[in-house]
mmCIF file of N, CA and C and ligand atoms in Angstrom:
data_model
loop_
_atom_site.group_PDB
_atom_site.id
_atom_site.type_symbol
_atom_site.label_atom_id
_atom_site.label_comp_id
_atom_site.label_asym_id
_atom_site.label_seq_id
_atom_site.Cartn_x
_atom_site.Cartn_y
_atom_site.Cartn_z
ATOM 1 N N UNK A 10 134.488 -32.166 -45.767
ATOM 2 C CA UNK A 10 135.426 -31.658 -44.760
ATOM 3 C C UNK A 10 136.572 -32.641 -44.556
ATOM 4 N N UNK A 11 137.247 -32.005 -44.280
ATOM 5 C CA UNK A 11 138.619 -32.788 -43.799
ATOM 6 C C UNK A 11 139.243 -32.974 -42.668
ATOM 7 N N UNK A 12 139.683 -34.150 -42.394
ATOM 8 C CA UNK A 12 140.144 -34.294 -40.996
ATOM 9 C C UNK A 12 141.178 -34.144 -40.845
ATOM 10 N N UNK A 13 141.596 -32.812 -39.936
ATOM 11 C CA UNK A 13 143.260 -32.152 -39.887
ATOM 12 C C UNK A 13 143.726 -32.775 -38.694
ATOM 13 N N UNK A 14 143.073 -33.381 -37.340
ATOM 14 C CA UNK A 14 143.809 -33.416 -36.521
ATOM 15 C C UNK A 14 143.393 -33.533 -35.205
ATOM 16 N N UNK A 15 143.942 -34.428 -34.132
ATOM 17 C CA UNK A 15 143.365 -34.529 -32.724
ATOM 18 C C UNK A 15 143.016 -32.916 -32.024
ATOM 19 N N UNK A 16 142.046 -32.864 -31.605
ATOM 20 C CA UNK A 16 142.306 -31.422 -31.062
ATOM 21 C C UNK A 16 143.427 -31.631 -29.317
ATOM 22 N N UNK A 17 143.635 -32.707 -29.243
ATOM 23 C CA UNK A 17 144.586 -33.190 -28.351
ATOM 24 C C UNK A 17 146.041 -33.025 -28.894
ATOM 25 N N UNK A 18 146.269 -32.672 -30.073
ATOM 26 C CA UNK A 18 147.467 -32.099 -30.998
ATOM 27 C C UNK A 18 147.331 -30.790 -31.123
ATOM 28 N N UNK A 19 146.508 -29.961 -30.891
ATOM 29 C CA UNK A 19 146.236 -28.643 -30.756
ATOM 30 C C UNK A 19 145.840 -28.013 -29.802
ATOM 31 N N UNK A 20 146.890 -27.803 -28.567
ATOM 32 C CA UNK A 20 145.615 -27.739 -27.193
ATOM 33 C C UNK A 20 146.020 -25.989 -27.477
ATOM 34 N N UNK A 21 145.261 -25.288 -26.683
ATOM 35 C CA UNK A 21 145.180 -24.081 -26.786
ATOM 36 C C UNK A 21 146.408 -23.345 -26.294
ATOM 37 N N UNK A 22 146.324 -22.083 -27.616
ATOM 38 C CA UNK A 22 147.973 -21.775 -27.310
ATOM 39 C C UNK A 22 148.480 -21.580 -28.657
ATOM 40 N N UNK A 23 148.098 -23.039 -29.141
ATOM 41 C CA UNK A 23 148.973 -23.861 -30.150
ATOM 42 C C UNK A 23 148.328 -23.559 -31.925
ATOM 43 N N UNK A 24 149.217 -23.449 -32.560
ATOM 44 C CA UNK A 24 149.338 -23.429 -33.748
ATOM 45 C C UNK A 24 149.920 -25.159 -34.904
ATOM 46 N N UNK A 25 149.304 -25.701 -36.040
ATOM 47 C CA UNK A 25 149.700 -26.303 -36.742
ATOM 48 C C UNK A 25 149.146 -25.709 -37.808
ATOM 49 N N UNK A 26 150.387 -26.516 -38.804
ATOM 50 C CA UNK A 26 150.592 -26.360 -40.459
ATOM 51 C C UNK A 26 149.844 -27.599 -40.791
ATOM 52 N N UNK A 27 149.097 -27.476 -41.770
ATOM 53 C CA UNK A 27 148.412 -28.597 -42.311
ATOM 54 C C UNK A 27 148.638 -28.543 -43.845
ATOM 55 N N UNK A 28 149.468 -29.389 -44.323
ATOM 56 C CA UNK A 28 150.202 -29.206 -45.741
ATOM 57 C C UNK A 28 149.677 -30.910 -46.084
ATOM 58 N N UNK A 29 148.432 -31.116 -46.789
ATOM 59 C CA UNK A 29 148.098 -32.079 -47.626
ATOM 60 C C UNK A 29 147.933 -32.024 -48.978
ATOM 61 N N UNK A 30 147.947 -33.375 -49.474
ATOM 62 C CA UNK A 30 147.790 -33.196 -51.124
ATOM 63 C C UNK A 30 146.387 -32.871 -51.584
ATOM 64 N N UNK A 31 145.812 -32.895 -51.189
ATOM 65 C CA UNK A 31 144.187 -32.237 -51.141
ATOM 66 C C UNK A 31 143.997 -30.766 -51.214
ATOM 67 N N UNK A 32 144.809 -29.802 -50.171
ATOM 68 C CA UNK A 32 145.131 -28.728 -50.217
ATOM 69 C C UNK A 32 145.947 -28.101 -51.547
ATOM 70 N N UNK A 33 145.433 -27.159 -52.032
ATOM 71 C CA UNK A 33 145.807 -26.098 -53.370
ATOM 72 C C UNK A 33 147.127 -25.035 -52.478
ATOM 73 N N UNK A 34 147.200 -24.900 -51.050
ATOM 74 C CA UNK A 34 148.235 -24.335 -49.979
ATOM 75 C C UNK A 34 147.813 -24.759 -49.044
ATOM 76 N N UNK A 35 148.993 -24.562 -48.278
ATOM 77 C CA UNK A 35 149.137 -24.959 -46.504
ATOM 78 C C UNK A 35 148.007 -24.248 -45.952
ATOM 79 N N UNK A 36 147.955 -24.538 -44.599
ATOM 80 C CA UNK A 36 146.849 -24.102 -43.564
ATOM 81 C C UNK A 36 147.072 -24.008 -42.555
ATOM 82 N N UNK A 37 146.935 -22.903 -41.359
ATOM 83 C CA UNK A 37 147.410 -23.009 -40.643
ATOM 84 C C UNK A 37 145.947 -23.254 -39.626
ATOM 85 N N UNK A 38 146.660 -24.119 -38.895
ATOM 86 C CA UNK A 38 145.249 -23.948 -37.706
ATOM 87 C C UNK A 38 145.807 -23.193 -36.068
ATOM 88 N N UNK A 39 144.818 -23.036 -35.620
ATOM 89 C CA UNK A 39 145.116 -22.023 -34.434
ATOM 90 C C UNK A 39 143.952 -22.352 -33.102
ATOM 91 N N UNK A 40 144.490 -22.519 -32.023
ATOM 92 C CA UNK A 40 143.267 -22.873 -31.213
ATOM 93 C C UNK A 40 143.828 -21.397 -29.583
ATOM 94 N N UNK A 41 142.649 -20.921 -29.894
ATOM 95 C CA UNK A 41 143.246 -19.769 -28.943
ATOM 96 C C UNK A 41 142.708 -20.087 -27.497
ATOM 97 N N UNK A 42 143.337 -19.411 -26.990
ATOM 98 C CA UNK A 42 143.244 -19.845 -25.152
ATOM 99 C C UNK A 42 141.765 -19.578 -24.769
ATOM 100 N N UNK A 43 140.919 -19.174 -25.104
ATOM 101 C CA UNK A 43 139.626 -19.038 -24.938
ATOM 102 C C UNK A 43 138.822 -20.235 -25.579
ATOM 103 N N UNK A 44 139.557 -20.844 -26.408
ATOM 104 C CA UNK A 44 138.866 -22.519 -26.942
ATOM 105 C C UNK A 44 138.088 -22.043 -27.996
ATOM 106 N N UNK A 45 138.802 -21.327 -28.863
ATOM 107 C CA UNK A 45 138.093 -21.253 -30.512
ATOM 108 C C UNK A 45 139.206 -21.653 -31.406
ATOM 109 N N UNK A 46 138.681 -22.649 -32.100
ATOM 110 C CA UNK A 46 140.327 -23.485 -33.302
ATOM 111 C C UNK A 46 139.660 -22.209 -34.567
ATOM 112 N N UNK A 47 140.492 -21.649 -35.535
ATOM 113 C CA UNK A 47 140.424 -21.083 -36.671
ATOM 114 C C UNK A 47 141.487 -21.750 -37.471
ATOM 115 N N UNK A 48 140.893 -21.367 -38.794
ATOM 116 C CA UNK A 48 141.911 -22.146 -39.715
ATOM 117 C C UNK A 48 141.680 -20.997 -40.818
ATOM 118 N N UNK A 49 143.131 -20.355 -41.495
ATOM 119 C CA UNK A 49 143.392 -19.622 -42.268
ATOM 120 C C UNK A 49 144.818 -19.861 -43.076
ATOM 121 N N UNK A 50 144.946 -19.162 -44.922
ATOM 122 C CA UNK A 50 145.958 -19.759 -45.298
ATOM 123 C C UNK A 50 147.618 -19.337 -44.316
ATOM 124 N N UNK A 51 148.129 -20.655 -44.459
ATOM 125 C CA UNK A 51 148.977 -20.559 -43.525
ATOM 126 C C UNK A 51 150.412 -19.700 -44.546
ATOM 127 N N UNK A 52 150.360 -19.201 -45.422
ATOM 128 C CA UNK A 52 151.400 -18.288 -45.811
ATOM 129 C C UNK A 52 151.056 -16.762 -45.817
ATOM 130 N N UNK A 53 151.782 -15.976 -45.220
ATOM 131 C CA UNK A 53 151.596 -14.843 -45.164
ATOM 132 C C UNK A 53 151.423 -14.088 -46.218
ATOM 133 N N UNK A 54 150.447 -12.727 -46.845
ATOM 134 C CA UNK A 54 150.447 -12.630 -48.048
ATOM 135 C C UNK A 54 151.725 -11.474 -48.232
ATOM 136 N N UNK A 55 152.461 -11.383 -47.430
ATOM 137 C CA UNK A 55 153.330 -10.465 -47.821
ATOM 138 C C UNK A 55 154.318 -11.011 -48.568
ATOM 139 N N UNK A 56 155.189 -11.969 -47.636
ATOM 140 C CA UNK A 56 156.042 -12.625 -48.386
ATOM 141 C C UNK A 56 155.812 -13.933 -47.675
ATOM 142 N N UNK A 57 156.867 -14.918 -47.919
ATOM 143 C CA UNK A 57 156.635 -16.401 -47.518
ATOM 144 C C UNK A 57 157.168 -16.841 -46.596
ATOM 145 N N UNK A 58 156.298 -16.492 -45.507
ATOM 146 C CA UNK A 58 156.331 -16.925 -43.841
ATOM 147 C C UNK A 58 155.381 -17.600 -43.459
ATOM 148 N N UNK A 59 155.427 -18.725 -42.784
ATOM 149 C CA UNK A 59 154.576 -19.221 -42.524
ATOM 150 C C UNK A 59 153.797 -18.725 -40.989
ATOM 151 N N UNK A 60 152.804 -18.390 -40.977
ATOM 152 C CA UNK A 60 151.694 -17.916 -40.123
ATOM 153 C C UNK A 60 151.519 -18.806 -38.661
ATOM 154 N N UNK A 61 151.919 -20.142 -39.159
ATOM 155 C CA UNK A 61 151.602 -21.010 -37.988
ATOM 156 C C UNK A 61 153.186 -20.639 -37.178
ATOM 157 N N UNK A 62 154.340 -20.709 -37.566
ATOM 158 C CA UNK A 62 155.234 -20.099 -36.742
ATOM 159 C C UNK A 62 155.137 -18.709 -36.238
ATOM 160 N N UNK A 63 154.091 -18.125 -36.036
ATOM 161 C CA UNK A 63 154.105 -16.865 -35.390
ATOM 162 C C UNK A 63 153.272 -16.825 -34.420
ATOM 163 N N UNK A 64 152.973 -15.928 -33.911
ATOM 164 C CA UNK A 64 152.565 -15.599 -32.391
ATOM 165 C C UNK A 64 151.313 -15.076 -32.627
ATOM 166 N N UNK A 65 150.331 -16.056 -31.440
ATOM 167 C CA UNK A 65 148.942 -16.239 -31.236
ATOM 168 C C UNK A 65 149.179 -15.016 -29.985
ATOM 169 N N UNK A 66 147.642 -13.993 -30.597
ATOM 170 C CA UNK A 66 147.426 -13.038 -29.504
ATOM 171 C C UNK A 66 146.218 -13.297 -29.377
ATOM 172 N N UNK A 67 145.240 -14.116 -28.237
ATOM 173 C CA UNK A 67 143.641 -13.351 -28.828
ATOM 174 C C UNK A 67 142.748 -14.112 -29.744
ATOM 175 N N UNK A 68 142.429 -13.432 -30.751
ATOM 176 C CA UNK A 68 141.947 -13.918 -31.801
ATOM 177 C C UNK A 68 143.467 -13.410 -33.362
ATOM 178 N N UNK A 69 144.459 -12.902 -32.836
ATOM 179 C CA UNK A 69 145.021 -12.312 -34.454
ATOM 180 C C UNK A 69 146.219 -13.567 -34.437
ATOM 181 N N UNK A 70 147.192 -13.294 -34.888
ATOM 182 C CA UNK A 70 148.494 -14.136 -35.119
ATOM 183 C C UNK A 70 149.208 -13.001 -35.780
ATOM 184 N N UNK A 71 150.280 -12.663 -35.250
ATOM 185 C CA UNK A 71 151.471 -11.506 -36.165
ATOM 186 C C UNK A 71 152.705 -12.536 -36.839
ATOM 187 N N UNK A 72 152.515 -12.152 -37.735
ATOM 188 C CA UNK A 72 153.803 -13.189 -38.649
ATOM 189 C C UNK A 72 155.124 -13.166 -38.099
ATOM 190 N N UNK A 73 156.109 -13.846 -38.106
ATOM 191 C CA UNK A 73 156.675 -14.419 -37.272
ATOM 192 C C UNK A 73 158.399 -12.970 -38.124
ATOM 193 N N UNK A 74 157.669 -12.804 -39.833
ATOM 194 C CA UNK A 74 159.231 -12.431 -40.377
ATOM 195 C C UNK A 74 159.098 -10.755 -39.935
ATOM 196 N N UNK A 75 157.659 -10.103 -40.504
ATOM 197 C CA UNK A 75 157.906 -8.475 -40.735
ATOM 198 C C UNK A 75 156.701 -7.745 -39.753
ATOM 199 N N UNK A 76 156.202 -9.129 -38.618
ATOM 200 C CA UNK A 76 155.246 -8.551 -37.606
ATOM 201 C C UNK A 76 153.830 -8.154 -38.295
ATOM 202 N N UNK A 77 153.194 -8.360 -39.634
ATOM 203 C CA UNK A 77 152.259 -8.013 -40.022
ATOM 204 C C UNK A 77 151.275 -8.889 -39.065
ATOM 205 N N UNK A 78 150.053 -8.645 -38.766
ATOM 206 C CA UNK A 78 148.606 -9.320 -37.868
ATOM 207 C C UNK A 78 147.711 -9.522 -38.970
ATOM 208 N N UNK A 79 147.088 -10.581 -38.504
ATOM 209 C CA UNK A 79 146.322 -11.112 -39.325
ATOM 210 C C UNK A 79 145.082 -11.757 -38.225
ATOM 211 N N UNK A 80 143.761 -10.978 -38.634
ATOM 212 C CA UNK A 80 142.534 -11.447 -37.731
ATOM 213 C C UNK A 80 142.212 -12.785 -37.836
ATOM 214 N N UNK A 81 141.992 -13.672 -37.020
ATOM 215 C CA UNK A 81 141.626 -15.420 -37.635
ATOM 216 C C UNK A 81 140.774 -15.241 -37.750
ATOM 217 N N UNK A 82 139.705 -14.384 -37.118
ATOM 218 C CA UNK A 82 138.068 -14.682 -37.844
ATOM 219 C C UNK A 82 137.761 -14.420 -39.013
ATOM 220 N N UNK A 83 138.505 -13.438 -39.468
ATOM 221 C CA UNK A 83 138.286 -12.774 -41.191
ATOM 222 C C UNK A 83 139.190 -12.667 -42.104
ATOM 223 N N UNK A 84 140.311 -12.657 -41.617
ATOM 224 C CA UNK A 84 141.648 -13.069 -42.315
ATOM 225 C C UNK A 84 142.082 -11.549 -42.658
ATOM 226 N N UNK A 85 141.659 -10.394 -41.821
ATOM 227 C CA UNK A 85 141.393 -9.063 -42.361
ATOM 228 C C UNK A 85 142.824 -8.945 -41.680
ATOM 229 N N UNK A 86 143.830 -7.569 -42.076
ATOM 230 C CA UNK A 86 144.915 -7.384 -42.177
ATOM 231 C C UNK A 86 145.047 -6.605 -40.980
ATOM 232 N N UNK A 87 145.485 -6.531 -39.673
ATOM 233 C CA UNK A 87 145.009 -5.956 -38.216
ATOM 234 C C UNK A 87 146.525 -4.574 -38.449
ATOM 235 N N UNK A 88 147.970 -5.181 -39.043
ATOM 236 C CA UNK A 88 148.795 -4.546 -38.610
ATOM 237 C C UNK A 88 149.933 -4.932 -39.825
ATOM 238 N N UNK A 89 150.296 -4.030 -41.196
ATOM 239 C CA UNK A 89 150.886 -3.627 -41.889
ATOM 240 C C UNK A 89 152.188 -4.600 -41.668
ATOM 241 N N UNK A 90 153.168 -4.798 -42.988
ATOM 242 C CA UNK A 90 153.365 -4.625 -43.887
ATOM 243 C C UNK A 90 152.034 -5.223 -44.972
ATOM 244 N N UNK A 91 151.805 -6.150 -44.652
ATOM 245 C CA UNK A 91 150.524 -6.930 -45.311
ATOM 246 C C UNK A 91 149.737 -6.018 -45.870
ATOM 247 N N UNK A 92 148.925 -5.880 -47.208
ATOM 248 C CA UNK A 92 147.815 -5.333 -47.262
ATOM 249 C C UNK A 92 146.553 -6.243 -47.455
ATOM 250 N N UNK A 93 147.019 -8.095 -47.510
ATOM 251 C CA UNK A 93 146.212 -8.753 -48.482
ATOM 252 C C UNK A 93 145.552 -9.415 -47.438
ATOM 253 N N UNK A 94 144.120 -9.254 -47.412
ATOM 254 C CA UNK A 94 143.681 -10.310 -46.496
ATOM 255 C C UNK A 94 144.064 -11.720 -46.497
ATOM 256 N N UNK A 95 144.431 -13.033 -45.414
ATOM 257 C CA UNK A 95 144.269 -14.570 -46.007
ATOM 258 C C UNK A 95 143.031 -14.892 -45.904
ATOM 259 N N UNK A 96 143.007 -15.895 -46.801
ATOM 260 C CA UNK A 96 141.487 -17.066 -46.819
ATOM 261 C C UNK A 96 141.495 -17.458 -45.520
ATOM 262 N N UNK A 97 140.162 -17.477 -45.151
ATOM 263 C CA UNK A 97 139.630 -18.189 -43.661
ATOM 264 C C UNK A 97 138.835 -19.695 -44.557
ATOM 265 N N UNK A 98 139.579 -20.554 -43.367
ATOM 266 C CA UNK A 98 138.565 -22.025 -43.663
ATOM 267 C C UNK A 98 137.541 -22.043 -42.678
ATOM 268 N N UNK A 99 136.659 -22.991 -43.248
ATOM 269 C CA UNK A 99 135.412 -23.148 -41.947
ATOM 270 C C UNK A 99 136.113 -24.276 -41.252
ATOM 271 N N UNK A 100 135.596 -24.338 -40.288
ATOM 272 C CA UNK A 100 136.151 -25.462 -39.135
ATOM 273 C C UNK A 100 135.097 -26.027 -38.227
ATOM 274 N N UNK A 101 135.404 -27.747 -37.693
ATOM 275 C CA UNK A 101 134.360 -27.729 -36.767
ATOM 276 C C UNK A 101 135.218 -28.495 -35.879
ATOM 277 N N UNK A 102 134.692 -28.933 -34.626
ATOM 278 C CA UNK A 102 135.466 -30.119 -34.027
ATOM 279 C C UNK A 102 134.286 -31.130 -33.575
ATOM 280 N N UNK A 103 134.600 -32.221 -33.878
ATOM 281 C CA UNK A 103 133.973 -33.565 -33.750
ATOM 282 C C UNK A 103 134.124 -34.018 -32.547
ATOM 283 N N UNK A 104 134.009 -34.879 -31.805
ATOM 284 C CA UNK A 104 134.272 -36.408 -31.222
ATOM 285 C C UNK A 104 135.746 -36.122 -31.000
ATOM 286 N N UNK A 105 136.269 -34.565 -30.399
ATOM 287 C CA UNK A 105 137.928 -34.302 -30.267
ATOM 288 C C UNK A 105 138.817 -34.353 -31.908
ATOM 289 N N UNK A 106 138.082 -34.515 -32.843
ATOM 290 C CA UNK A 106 139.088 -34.322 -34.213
ATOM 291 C C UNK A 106 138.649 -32.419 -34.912
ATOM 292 N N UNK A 107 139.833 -32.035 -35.518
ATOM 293 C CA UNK A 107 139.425 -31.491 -35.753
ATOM 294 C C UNK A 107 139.249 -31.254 -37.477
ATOM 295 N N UNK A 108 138.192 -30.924 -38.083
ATOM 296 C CA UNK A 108 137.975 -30.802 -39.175
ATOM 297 C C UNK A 108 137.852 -29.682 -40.298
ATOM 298 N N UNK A 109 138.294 -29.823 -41.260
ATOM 299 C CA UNK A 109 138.238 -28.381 -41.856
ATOM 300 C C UNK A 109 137.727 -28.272 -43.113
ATOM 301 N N UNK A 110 137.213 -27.171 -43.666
ATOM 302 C CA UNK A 110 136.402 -27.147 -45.149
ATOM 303 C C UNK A 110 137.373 -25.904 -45.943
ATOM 304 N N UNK A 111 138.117 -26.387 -46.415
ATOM 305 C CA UNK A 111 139.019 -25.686 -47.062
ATOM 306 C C UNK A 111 138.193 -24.636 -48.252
ATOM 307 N N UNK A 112 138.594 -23.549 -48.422
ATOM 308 C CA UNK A 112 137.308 -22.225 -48.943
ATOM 309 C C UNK A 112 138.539 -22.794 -50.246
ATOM 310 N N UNK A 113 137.249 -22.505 -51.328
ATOM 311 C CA UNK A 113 137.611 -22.601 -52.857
ATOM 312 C C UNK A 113 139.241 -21.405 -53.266
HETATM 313 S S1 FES B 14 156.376 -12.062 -44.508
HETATM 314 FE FE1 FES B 14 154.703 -11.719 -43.175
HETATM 315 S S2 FES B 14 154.823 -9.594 -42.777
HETATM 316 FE FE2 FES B 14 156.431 -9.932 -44.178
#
C-alpha cells in the first residue's frame, strides 16, 4: 500500500489528485462528509477530465467537463455521457495517513 496523504489534507468535502511515479494513472481520492475516503481512477473515462476537480455528492462525484457521475464505491457509471466504469482502489486510513492499494 501506499501512502497518499494526511487525512488532515483531506478533510471531508474534499477531493485530491494523487499523480506518483508508482502509479500506471492519477487517482483521485475523495473523503465524503459522512467520513468514508474512496479512491478511484482520477480521469474520467469519457474524455480527459480530471474527477478530483468535480463535485462530491454523497457517495458519486459528477465530472466537472460533460456532468457524467461516477459511484466511488464501484466506479459504476450513475449518469451518462460516460459508459465506462473507473477502477476503484482499496483504501485504508492509519494513525491519520491515508493509504492506498492501487488495483492492477
Ligand atoms: S469528460 Fe467526463 S463526462 Fe465528458
Amino acid at each position: 500500500m501506499l501512502a497518499a496523504c494526511s487525512l488532515r489534507d483531506l478533510p471531508p468535502g474534499a477531493a485530491l489528485r494523487l499523480d506518483l511515479p508508482e502509479l500506471s494513472a492519477p487517482i483521485a481520492l475523495f473523503h465524503t462528509e459522512r467520513g468514508e475516503v474512496y479512491a478511484i481512477d482520477d480521469t474520467c473515462t469519457h474524455q480527459e477530465a480530471s474527477l478530483s476537480d468535480g463535485w462530491l455528492e454523497g457517495c458519486e462525484v459528477e465530472c466537472p467537463v460533460h456532468s457524467s457521475k461516477f459511484d466511488l464505491r464501484t466506479g459504476a457509471v450513475d449518469a451518462p455521457p460516460a459508459k465506462i466504469p473507473v477502477r476503484t482502489h482499496k483504501v485504508e486510513v492509519r494513525d491519520g495517513t491515508v493509504f492506498v492499494d492501487p488495483a492492477p
